[in-house]
Each structure stands twice: as structure tokens, then as C-alpha cells.
Short mmCIF file of C-alpha atoms and ligand atoms in Angstrom, two decimals:
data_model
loop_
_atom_site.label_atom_id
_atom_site.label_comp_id
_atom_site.label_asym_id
_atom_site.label_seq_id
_atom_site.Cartn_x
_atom_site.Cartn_y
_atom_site.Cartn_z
CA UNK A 7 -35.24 91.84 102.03
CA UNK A 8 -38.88 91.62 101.67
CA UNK A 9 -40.99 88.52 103.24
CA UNK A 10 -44.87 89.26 102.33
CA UNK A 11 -43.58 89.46 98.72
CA UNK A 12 -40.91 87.33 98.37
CA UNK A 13 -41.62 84.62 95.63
CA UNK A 14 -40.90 81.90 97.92
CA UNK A 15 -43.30 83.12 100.12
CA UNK A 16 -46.71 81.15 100.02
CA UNK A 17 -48.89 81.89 103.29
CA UNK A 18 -46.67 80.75 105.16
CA UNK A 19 -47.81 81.02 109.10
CA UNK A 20 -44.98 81.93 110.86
CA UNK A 21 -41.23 83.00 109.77
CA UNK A 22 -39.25 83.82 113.01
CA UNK A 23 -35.81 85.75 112.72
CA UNK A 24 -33.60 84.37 115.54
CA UNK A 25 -30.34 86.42 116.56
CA UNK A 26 -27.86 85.24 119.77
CA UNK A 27 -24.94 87.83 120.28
CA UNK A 28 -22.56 85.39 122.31
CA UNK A 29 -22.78 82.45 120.05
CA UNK A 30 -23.46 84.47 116.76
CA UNK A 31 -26.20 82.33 116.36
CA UNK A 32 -28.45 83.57 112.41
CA UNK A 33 -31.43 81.56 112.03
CA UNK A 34 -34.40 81.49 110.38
CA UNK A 35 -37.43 79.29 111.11
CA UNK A 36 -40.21 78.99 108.66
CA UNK A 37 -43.49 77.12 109.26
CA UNK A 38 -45.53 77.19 106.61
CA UNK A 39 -48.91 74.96 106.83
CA UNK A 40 -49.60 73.25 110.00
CA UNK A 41 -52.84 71.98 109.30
CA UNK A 42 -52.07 68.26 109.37
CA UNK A 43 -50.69 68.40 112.81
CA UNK A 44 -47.24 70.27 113.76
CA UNK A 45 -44.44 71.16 111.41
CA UNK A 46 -41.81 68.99 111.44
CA UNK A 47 -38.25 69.92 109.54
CA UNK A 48 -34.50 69.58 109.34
CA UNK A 49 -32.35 72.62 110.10
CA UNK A 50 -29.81 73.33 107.39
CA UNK A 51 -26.67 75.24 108.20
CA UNK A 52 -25.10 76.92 105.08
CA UNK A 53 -22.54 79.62 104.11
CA UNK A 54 -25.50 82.09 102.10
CA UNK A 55 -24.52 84.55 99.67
CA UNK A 56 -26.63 87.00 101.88
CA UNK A 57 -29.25 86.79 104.30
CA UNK A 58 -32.10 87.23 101.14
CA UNK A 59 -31.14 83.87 99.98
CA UNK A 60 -31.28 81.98 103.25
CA UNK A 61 -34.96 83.30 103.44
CA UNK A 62 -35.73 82.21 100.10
CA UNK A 63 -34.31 78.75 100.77
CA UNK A 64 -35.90 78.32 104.23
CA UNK A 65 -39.57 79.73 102.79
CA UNK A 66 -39.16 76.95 99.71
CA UNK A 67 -38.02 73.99 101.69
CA UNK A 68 -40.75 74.74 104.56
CA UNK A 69 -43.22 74.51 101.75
CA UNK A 70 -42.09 71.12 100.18
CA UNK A 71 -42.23 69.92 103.92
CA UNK A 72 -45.76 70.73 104.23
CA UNK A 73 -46.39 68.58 100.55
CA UNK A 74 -43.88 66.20 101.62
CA UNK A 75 -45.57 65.33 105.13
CA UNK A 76 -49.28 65.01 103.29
CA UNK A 77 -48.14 63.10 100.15
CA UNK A 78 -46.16 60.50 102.77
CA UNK A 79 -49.51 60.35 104.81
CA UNK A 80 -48.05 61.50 108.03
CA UNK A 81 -49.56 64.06 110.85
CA UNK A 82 -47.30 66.69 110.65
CA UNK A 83 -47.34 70.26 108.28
CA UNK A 84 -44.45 71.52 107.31
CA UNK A 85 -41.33 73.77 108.75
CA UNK A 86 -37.56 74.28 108.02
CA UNK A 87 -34.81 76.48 109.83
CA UNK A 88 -31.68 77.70 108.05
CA UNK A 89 -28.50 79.17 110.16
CA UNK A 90 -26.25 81.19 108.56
CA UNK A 91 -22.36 79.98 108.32
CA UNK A 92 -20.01 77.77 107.69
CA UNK A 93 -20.59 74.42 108.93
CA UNK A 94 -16.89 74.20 108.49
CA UNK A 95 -15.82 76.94 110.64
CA UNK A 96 -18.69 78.38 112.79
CA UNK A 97 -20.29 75.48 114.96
CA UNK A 98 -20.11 74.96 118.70
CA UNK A 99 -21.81 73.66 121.37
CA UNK A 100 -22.71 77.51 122.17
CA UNK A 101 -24.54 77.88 118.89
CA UNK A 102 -26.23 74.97 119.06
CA UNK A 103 -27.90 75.72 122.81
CA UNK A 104 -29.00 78.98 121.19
CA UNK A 105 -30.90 77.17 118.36
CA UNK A 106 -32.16 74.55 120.85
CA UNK A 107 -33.81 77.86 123.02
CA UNK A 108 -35.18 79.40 119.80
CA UNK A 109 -37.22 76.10 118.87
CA UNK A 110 -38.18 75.88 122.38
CA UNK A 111 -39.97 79.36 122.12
CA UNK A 112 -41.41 78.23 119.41
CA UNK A 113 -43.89 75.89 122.56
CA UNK A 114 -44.31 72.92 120.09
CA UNK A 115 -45.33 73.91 117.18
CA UNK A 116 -41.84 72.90 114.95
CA UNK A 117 -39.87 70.12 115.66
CA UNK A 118 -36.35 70.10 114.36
CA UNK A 119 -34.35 67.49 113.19
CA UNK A 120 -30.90 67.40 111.02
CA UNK A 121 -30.23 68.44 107.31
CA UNK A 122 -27.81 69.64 104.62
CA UNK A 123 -24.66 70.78 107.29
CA UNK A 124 -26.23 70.04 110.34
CA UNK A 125 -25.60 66.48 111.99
CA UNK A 126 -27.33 64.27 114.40
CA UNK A 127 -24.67 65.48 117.36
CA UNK A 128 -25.67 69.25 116.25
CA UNK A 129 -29.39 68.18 116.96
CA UNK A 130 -28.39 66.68 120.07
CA UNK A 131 -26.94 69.72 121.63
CA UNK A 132 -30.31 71.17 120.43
CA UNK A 133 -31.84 68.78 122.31
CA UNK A 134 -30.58 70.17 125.51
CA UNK A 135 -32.31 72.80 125.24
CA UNK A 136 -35.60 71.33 123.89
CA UNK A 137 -37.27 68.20 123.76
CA UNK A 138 -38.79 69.21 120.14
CA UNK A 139 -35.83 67.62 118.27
CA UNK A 140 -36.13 64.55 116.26
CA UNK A 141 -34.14 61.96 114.33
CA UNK A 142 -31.93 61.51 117.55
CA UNK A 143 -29.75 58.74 119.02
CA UNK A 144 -31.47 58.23 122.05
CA UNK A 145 -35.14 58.11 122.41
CA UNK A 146 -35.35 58.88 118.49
CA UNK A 147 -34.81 56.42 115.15
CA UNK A 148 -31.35 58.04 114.78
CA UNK A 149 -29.52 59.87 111.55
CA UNK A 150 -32.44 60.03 108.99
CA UNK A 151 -29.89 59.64 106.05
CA UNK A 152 -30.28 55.74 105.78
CA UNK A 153 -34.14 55.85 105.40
CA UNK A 154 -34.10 58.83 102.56
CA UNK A 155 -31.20 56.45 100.80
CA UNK A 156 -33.26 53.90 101.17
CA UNK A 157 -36.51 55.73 99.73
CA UNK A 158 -35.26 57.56 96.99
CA UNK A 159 -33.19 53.66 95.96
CA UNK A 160 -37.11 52.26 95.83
CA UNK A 161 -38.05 56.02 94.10
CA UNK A 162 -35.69 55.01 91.56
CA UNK A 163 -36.75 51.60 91.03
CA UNK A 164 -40.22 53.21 90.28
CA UNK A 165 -38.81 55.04 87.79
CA UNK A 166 -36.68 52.56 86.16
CA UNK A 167 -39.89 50.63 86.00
CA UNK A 168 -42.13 53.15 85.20
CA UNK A 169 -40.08 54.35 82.09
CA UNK A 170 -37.99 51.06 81.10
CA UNK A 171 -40.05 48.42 82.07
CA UNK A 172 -37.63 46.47 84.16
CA UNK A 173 -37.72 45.39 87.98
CA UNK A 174 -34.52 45.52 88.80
CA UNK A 175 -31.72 47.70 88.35
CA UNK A 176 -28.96 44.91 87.01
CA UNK A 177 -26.78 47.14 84.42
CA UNK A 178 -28.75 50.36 84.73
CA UNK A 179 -26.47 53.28 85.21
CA UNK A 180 -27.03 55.78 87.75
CA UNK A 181 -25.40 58.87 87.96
CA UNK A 182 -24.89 60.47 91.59
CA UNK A 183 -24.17 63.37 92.56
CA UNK A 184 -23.36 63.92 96.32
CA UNK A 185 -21.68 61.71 97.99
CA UNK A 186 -22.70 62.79 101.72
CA UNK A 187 -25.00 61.14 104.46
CA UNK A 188 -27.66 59.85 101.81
CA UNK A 189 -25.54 59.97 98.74
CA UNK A 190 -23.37 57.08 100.38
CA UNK A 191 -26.13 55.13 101.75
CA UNK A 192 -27.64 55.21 98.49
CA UNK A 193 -25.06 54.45 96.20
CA UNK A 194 -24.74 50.96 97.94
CA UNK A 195 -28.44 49.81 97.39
CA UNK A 196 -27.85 51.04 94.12
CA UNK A 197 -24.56 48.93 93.97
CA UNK A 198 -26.20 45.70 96.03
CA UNK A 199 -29.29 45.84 93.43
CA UNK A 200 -26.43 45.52 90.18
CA UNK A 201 -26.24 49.34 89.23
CA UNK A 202 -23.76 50.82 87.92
CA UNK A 203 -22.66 53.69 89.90
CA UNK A 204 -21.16 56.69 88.93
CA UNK A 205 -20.42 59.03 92.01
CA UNK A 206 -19.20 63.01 91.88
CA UNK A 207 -18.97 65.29 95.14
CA UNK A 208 -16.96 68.89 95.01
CA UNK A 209 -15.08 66.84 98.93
CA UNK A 210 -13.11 64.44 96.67
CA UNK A 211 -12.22 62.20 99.26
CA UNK A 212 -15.75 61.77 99.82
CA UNK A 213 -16.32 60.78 96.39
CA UNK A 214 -12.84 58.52 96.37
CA UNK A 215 -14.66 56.41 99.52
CA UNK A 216 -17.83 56.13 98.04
CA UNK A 217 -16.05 55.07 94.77
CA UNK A 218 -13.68 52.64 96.69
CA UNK A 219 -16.91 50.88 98.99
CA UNK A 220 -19.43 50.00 96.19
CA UNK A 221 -16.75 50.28 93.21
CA UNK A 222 -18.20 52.80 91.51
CA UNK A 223 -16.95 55.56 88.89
CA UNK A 224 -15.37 58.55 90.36
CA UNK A 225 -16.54 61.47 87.89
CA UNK A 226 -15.39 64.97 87.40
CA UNK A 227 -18.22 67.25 89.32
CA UNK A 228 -18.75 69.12 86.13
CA UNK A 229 -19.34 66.17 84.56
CA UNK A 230 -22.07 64.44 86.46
CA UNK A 231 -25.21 66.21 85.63
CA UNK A 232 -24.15 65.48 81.55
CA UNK A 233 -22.52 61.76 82.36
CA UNK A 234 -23.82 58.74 80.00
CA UNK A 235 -26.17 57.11 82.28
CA UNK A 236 -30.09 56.14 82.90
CA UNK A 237 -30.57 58.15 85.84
CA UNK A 238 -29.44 61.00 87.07
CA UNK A 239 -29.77 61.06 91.10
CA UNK A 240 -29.04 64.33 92.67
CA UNK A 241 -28.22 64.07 96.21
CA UNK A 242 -26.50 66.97 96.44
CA UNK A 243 -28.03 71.15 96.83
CA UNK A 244 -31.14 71.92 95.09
CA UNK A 245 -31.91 73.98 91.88
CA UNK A 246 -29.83 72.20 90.36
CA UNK A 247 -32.39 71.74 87.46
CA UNK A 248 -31.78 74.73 85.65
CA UNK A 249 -32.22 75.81 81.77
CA UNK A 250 -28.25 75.25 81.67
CA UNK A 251 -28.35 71.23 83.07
CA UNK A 252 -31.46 70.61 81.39
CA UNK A 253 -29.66 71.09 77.91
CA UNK A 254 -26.94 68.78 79.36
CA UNK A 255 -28.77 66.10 80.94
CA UNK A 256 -28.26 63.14 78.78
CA UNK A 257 -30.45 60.57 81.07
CA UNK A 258 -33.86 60.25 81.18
CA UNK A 259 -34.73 59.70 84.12
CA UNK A 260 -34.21 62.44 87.56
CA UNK A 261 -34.35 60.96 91.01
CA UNK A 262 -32.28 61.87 93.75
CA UNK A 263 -32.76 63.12 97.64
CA UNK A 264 -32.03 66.48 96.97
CA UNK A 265 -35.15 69.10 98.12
CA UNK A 266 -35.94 72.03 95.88
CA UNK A 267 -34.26 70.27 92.46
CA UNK A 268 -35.95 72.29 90.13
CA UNK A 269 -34.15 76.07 89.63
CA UNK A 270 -38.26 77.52 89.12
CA UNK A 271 -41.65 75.31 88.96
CA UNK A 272 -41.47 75.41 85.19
CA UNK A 273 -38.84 73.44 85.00
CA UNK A 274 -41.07 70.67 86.03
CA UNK A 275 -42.74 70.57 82.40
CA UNK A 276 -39.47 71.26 80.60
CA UNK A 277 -38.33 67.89 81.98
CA UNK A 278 -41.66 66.37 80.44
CA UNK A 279 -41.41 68.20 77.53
CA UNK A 280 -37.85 66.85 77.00
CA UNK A 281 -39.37 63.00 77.53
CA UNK A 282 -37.25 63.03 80.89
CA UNK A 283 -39.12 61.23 83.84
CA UNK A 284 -38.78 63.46 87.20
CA UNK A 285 -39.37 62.08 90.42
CA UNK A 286 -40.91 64.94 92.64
CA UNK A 287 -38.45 65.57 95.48
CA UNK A 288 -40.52 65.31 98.19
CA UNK A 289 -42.01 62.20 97.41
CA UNK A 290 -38.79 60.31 96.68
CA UNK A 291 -37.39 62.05 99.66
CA UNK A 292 -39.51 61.52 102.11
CA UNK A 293 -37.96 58.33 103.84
CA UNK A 294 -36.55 60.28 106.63
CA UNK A 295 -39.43 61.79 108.08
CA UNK A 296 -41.72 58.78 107.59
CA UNK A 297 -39.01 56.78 109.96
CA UNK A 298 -38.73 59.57 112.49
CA UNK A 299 -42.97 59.51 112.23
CA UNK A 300 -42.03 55.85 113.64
CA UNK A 301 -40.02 56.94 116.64
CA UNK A 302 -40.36 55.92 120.14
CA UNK A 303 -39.33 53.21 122.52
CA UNK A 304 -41.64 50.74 120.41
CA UNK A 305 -39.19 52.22 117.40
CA UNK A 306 -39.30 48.83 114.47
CA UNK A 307 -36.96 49.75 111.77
CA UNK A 308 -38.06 46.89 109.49
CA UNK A 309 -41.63 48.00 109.90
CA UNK A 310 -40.15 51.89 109.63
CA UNK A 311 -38.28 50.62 106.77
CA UNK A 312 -41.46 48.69 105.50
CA UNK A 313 -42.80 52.08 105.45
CA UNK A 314 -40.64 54.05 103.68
CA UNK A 315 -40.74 51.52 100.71
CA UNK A 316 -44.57 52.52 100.02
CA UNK A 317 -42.73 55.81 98.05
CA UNK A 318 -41.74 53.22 95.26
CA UNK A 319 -46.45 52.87 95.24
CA UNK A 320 -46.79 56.32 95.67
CA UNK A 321 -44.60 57.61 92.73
CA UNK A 322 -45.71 54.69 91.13
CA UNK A 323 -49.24 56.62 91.62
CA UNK A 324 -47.98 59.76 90.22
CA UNK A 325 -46.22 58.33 86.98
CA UNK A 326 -49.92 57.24 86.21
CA UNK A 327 -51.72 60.12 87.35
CA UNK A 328 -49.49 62.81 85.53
CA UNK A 329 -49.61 60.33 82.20
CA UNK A 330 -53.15 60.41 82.17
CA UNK A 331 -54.18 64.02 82.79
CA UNK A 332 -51.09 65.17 80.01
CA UNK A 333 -49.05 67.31 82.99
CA UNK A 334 -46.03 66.85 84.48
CA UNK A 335 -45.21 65.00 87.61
CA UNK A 336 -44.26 68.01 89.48
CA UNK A 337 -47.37 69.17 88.70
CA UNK A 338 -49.50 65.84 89.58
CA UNK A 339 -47.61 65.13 92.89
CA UNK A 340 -48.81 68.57 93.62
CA UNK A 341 -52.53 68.17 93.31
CA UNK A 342 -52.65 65.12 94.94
CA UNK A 343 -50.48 66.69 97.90
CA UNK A 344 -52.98 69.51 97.86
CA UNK A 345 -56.04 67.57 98.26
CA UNK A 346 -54.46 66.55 101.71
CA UNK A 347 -53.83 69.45 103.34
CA UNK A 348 -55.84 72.77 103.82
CA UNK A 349 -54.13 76.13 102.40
CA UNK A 350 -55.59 79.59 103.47
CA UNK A 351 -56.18 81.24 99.97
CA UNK A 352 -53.78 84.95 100.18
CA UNK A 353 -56.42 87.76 101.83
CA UNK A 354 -56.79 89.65 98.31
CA UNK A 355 -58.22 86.20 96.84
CA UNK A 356 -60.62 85.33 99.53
CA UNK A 357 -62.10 88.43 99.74
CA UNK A 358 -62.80 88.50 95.69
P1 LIG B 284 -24.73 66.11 103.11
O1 LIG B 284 -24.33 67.49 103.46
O2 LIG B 284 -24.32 64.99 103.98
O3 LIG B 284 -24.21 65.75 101.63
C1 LIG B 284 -24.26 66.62 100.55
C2 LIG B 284 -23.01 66.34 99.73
O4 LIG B 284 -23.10 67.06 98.50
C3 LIG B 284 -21.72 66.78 100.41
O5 LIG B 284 -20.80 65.70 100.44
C4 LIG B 284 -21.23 67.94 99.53
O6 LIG B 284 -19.81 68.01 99.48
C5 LIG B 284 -21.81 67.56 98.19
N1 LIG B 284 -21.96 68.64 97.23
C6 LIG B 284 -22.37 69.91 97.43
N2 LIG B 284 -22.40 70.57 96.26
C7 LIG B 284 -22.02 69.68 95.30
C8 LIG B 284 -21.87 69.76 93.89
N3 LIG B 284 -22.12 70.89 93.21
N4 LIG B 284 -21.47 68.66 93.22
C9 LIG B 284 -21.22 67.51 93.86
N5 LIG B 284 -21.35 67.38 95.21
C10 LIG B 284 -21.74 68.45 95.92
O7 LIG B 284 -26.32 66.15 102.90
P2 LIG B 284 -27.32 64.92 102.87
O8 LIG B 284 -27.91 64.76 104.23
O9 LIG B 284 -26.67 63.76 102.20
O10 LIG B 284 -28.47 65.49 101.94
C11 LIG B 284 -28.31 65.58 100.52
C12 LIG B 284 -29.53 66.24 99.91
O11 LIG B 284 -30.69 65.48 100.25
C13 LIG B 284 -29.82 67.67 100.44
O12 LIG B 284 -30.38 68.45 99.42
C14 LIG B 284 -30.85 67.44 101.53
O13 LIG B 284 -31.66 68.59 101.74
C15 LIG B 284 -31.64 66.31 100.93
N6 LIG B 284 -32.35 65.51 101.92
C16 LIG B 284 -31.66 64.87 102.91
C17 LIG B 284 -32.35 64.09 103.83
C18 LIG B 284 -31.62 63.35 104.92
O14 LIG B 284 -32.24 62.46 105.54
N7 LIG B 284 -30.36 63.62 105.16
C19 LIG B 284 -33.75 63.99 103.75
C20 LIG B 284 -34.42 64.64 102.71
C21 LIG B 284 -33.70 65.41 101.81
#
């Protein structure tokens, strides 16, 4: 398992390997750019293939935190942890503690807060161990999930306006995949606003609630990425923009919470190239961060919330920008992400 050479690997200042025999704590922390202040990131807990793919995942979603924090304005660079296991199976208090000590070590310099298998009670128990968690009950703004639904729902209006030309989403269908913390929370703006919903997640139950709350379309999860609709949201893994879905897709529009949604970068310009409208992930995804960048005992959701609804501006921003210099939105939410944050150019090019 290489590092220095990995693909995912871009400069990345730190990547600590953290091992605890008694609670069979895996974990990998990854801060890659803290030059806007320090890096703040969820810690995802997943079953990996093999320890390879955690690092690749870790090294990519530490990177879109670093873009993610500077495109959303905030003072923070960016950092991710991955454990390896089943969130199913393999959590306990024990764990937990051990991840809470190896952020502490850490003096500061990454905060931690919840993602994809991890919940706010797992970053609590961190918490005992640390005071560098976020997105907490007490003293924090609380689960995250709410503000990301409610950013990538005003993300998604963007689009819709951006390609169709309306301002509301009355009768536009919206295809969702996921129907976890933000998947939920997202599918009933979508349903309050006059969407219609369609709603897929491999936990079928999860999908029947959803389904059941906002009366939306329970769809087979093979179906969802090729399902009739406007936009496709995926709130689910990432990568899941891949040569095969690509040929499937059917809407023409991409938004969703998801980090990491395109399989390999050039998948950003065979959306454009298709005439499908992609909403960069971690601009439309950035609502959770931007409310925990409003925590503390003066914590104002409405003016946290007020926040987060600047996304619908800022993508709003990149529609235009991408449109007029001919690239892709990936691409132009990348520049202007770039001209916000310093990155060390690798040794061999600085020395050229
Ligand atoms: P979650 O674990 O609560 O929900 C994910 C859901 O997706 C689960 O219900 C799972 O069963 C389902 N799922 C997994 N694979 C699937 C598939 N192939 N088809 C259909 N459903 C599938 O996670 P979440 O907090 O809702 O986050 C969803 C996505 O948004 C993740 O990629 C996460 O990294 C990203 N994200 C979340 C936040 C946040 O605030 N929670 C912030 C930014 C980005």
C-alpha cells in the first residue's frame, strides 16, 4: 500500500495510521491543506475491501474538505478519518475512546465530527476523550445532516433554475438515492417545495419510511441512478458517477450530498459533454460544516441556516463561470476553490 504515490494522494500534510489492540480500533486520519486555519472533517466508519481502499477514500475526501471549507468561505483546511469495520457489528464505547485519544494527539490541528456510519453519539464518546469534536449535542449545533439536506435542497434549486428556468420545484422529479441522515431530511424539502420524490436505499425499511413520510416513490436500488426524473440526487456512497451510470442516467441534472460522486475527475466533463448539469459535491454539500462554523453558546440556527442557503449563490456562481470559460463545473468550482487556499506545489515541480 503505497502513500507518496497513491493517486489520491495530493500533498497532503499529514496521514496518521492509528492502531488500539483492546478496542481493535483501524483508523486513518488525513489532513491535507491547513492553510485556511485547522482541518476540520467527519470520520467515516466503513466495512473496506482492504486497508488500500480506506486510504484512498480518506486521502480523496480530506482533499474535497480542504475545497469544500474555501469555496464555503470558512477558516478551516481540510481533514477526514476513516475506521475500518462494520458500523453494524464493531462499535463500542471502547473504540470510540480510542479514536477520541488519537485526535487528541493530533494537539488541535483536526477536528472531528460525524459522517457516512458514524453518528453524533459515536462523536460524543469521542468527545470524552477530546474536546476537538464538532457537530455535537451539547455545546455544538448538533447532527449536521439537517443543514447538508437543507443545502444541497437550495443546490438543487440552483440547478433546476440554472438549467430549466424555473424557481420552484412544483412537479419536478427528483430521484434520490439514500435514504439515511440527509437523504431523509432532504427528501421532505424536496416534498414541502412540490417535488416529486422518488426514494431508493439498499436498508428497505429505510426507503419504505422515507416513502411513507413525504409520499414518495419507493424504487428498486438498481433502478434509481436510470429512473425517469429531472434530477438525480445522490445521497448515498461516492463514485457513483462511473462510465456504467453515466450511460444510464436519464436526468439532466446531478445534485446530491454525496462526497467524491465522480468514479475519476474526468467524469466531470463527460457529464458536460453529455449536456448533464453537475453540481460539484462539495459545494452543494457543504451545509454541515458551514453550521458547525456557527457553533457556540451564541449558536442561531436561522442565521446558521441563513448561511447555508448562500450555496444556492455560490453554485449559482459556478453554473456561470464554467458556461463562460467552455469547462465543466467540476472543473470551475475547482479554480475558484483554488484561488482561496494556498497548495505547496510537489518538491520535483518547485525545484524545476
Ligand atoms: P447515512 O449513512 O446516514 O446514509 C447513507 C444511506 O445510503 C444509508 O441509508 C445506506 O443504506 C444507503 N446506501 C448505501 N449504498 C446505497 C446504494 N448503493 N443504493 C441506495 N442506498 C444506499 O449517511 P448520510 O450522513 O446521510 O450521508 C450521505 C452522503 O452524504 C455520504 O456520502 C456522506 O459522505 C455525504 N455527506 C453527508 C453529510 C452529513 O452532514 N451527514 C455532509 C456532507 C456530505
Amino acid at each position: 500500500m503505497s502513500v507518496f504515490d497513491n493517486p489520491a494522494f495530493d500533498a497532503h500534510e499529514e496521514v496518521v495510521f492509528s492502531c488500539d489492540a483492546d478496542s481493535g480500533l483501524k483508523a486513518i486520519i488525513a489532513i491535507h491543506n491547513t492553510s485556511r486555519g485547522p482541518a476540520l472533517g467527519g470520520c467515516r466508519m466503513w466495512n473496506y475491501a482492504d486497508e488500500s481502499a480506506a486510504l484512498a477514500d480518506v486521502l480523496r475526501l480530506s482533499r474535497g474538505m480542504t475545497y469544500k471549507s474555501a469555496l464555503a468561505g470558512l477558516p478551516y483546511g481540510g481533514g477526514k478519518s476513516v475506521i475500518i469495520g462494520d458500523p453494524a457489528r464493531d462499535k463500542s464505547p471502547a473504540l470510540f475512546r480510542a479514536m477520541g485519544r488519537a485526535v487528541q494527539v493530533l494537539g488541535g490541528s483536526y477536528t472531528v465530527a460525524e459522517d457516512v456510519g458514524i453518528s453524533v453519539e459515536d462523536v460524543e464518546e469521542m468527545g470524552r476523550e477530546t474536546r476537538h469534536v464538532a457537530g455535537v449535542s451539547s455545546g455544538g449545533a448538533g447532527d449536521p445532516s439537517p443543514a447538508t439536506a437543507y443545502g444541497v435542497y437550495m443546490g438543487i434549486r440552483a440547478a433546476v433554475a440554472h438549467k430549466l428556468g424555473r424557481d420552484d420545484l412544483r412537479g419536478v422529479t427528483v430521484a434520490v438515492q439514500g435514504a439515511g441522515h440527509v437523504g431523509a431530511h432532504l427528501c421532505r424539502y424536496l416534498a414541502h417545495d412540490g417535488a416529486d420524490v422518488l426514494i431508493a436505499d439498499i436498508d428497505n425499511d429505510r426507503a419504505k419510511r422515507v416513502a411513507h413520510d413525504v409520499d414518495a416513490r419507493l424504487v428498486d436500488v438498481d433502478d434509481i441512478v436510470a429512473a425517469q426524473a429531472d434530477v438525480f440526487a445522490p445521497c448515498a456512497l461516492g463514485g457513483i458517477i462511473d462510465d456504467r451510470n453515466l450511460a444510464r442516467l436519464r436526468a439532466g441534472i446531478v445534485a446530491g450530498s454525496a462526497n467524491n460522486q465522480l468514479a475519476e475527475p474526468r467524469h466531470g466533463q463527460a457529464l458536460k459533454d453529455r449536456g448533464i448539469l453537475y453540481a460539484p459535491d462539495y459545494v452543494i454539500n457543504a451545509g454541515g460544516i458551514i453550521n458547525i462554523s456557527h457553533e457556540g453558546p451564541d449558536y442561531d440556527k436561522s442565521k446558521a441556516f441563513g448561511h447555508v442557503g448562500r450555496i444556492h449563490d455560490t453554485l449559482l456562481e459556478i453554473f456561470r463561470r464554467a458556461d463562460r470559460a467552455g469547462v465543466s463545473t467540476a472543473e470551475a468550482a475547482d479554480r475558484l476553490a483554488e484561488e482561496r487556499f494556498t497548495h505547496p506545489r510537489p518538491a520535483a515541480a518547485a525545484a524545476a
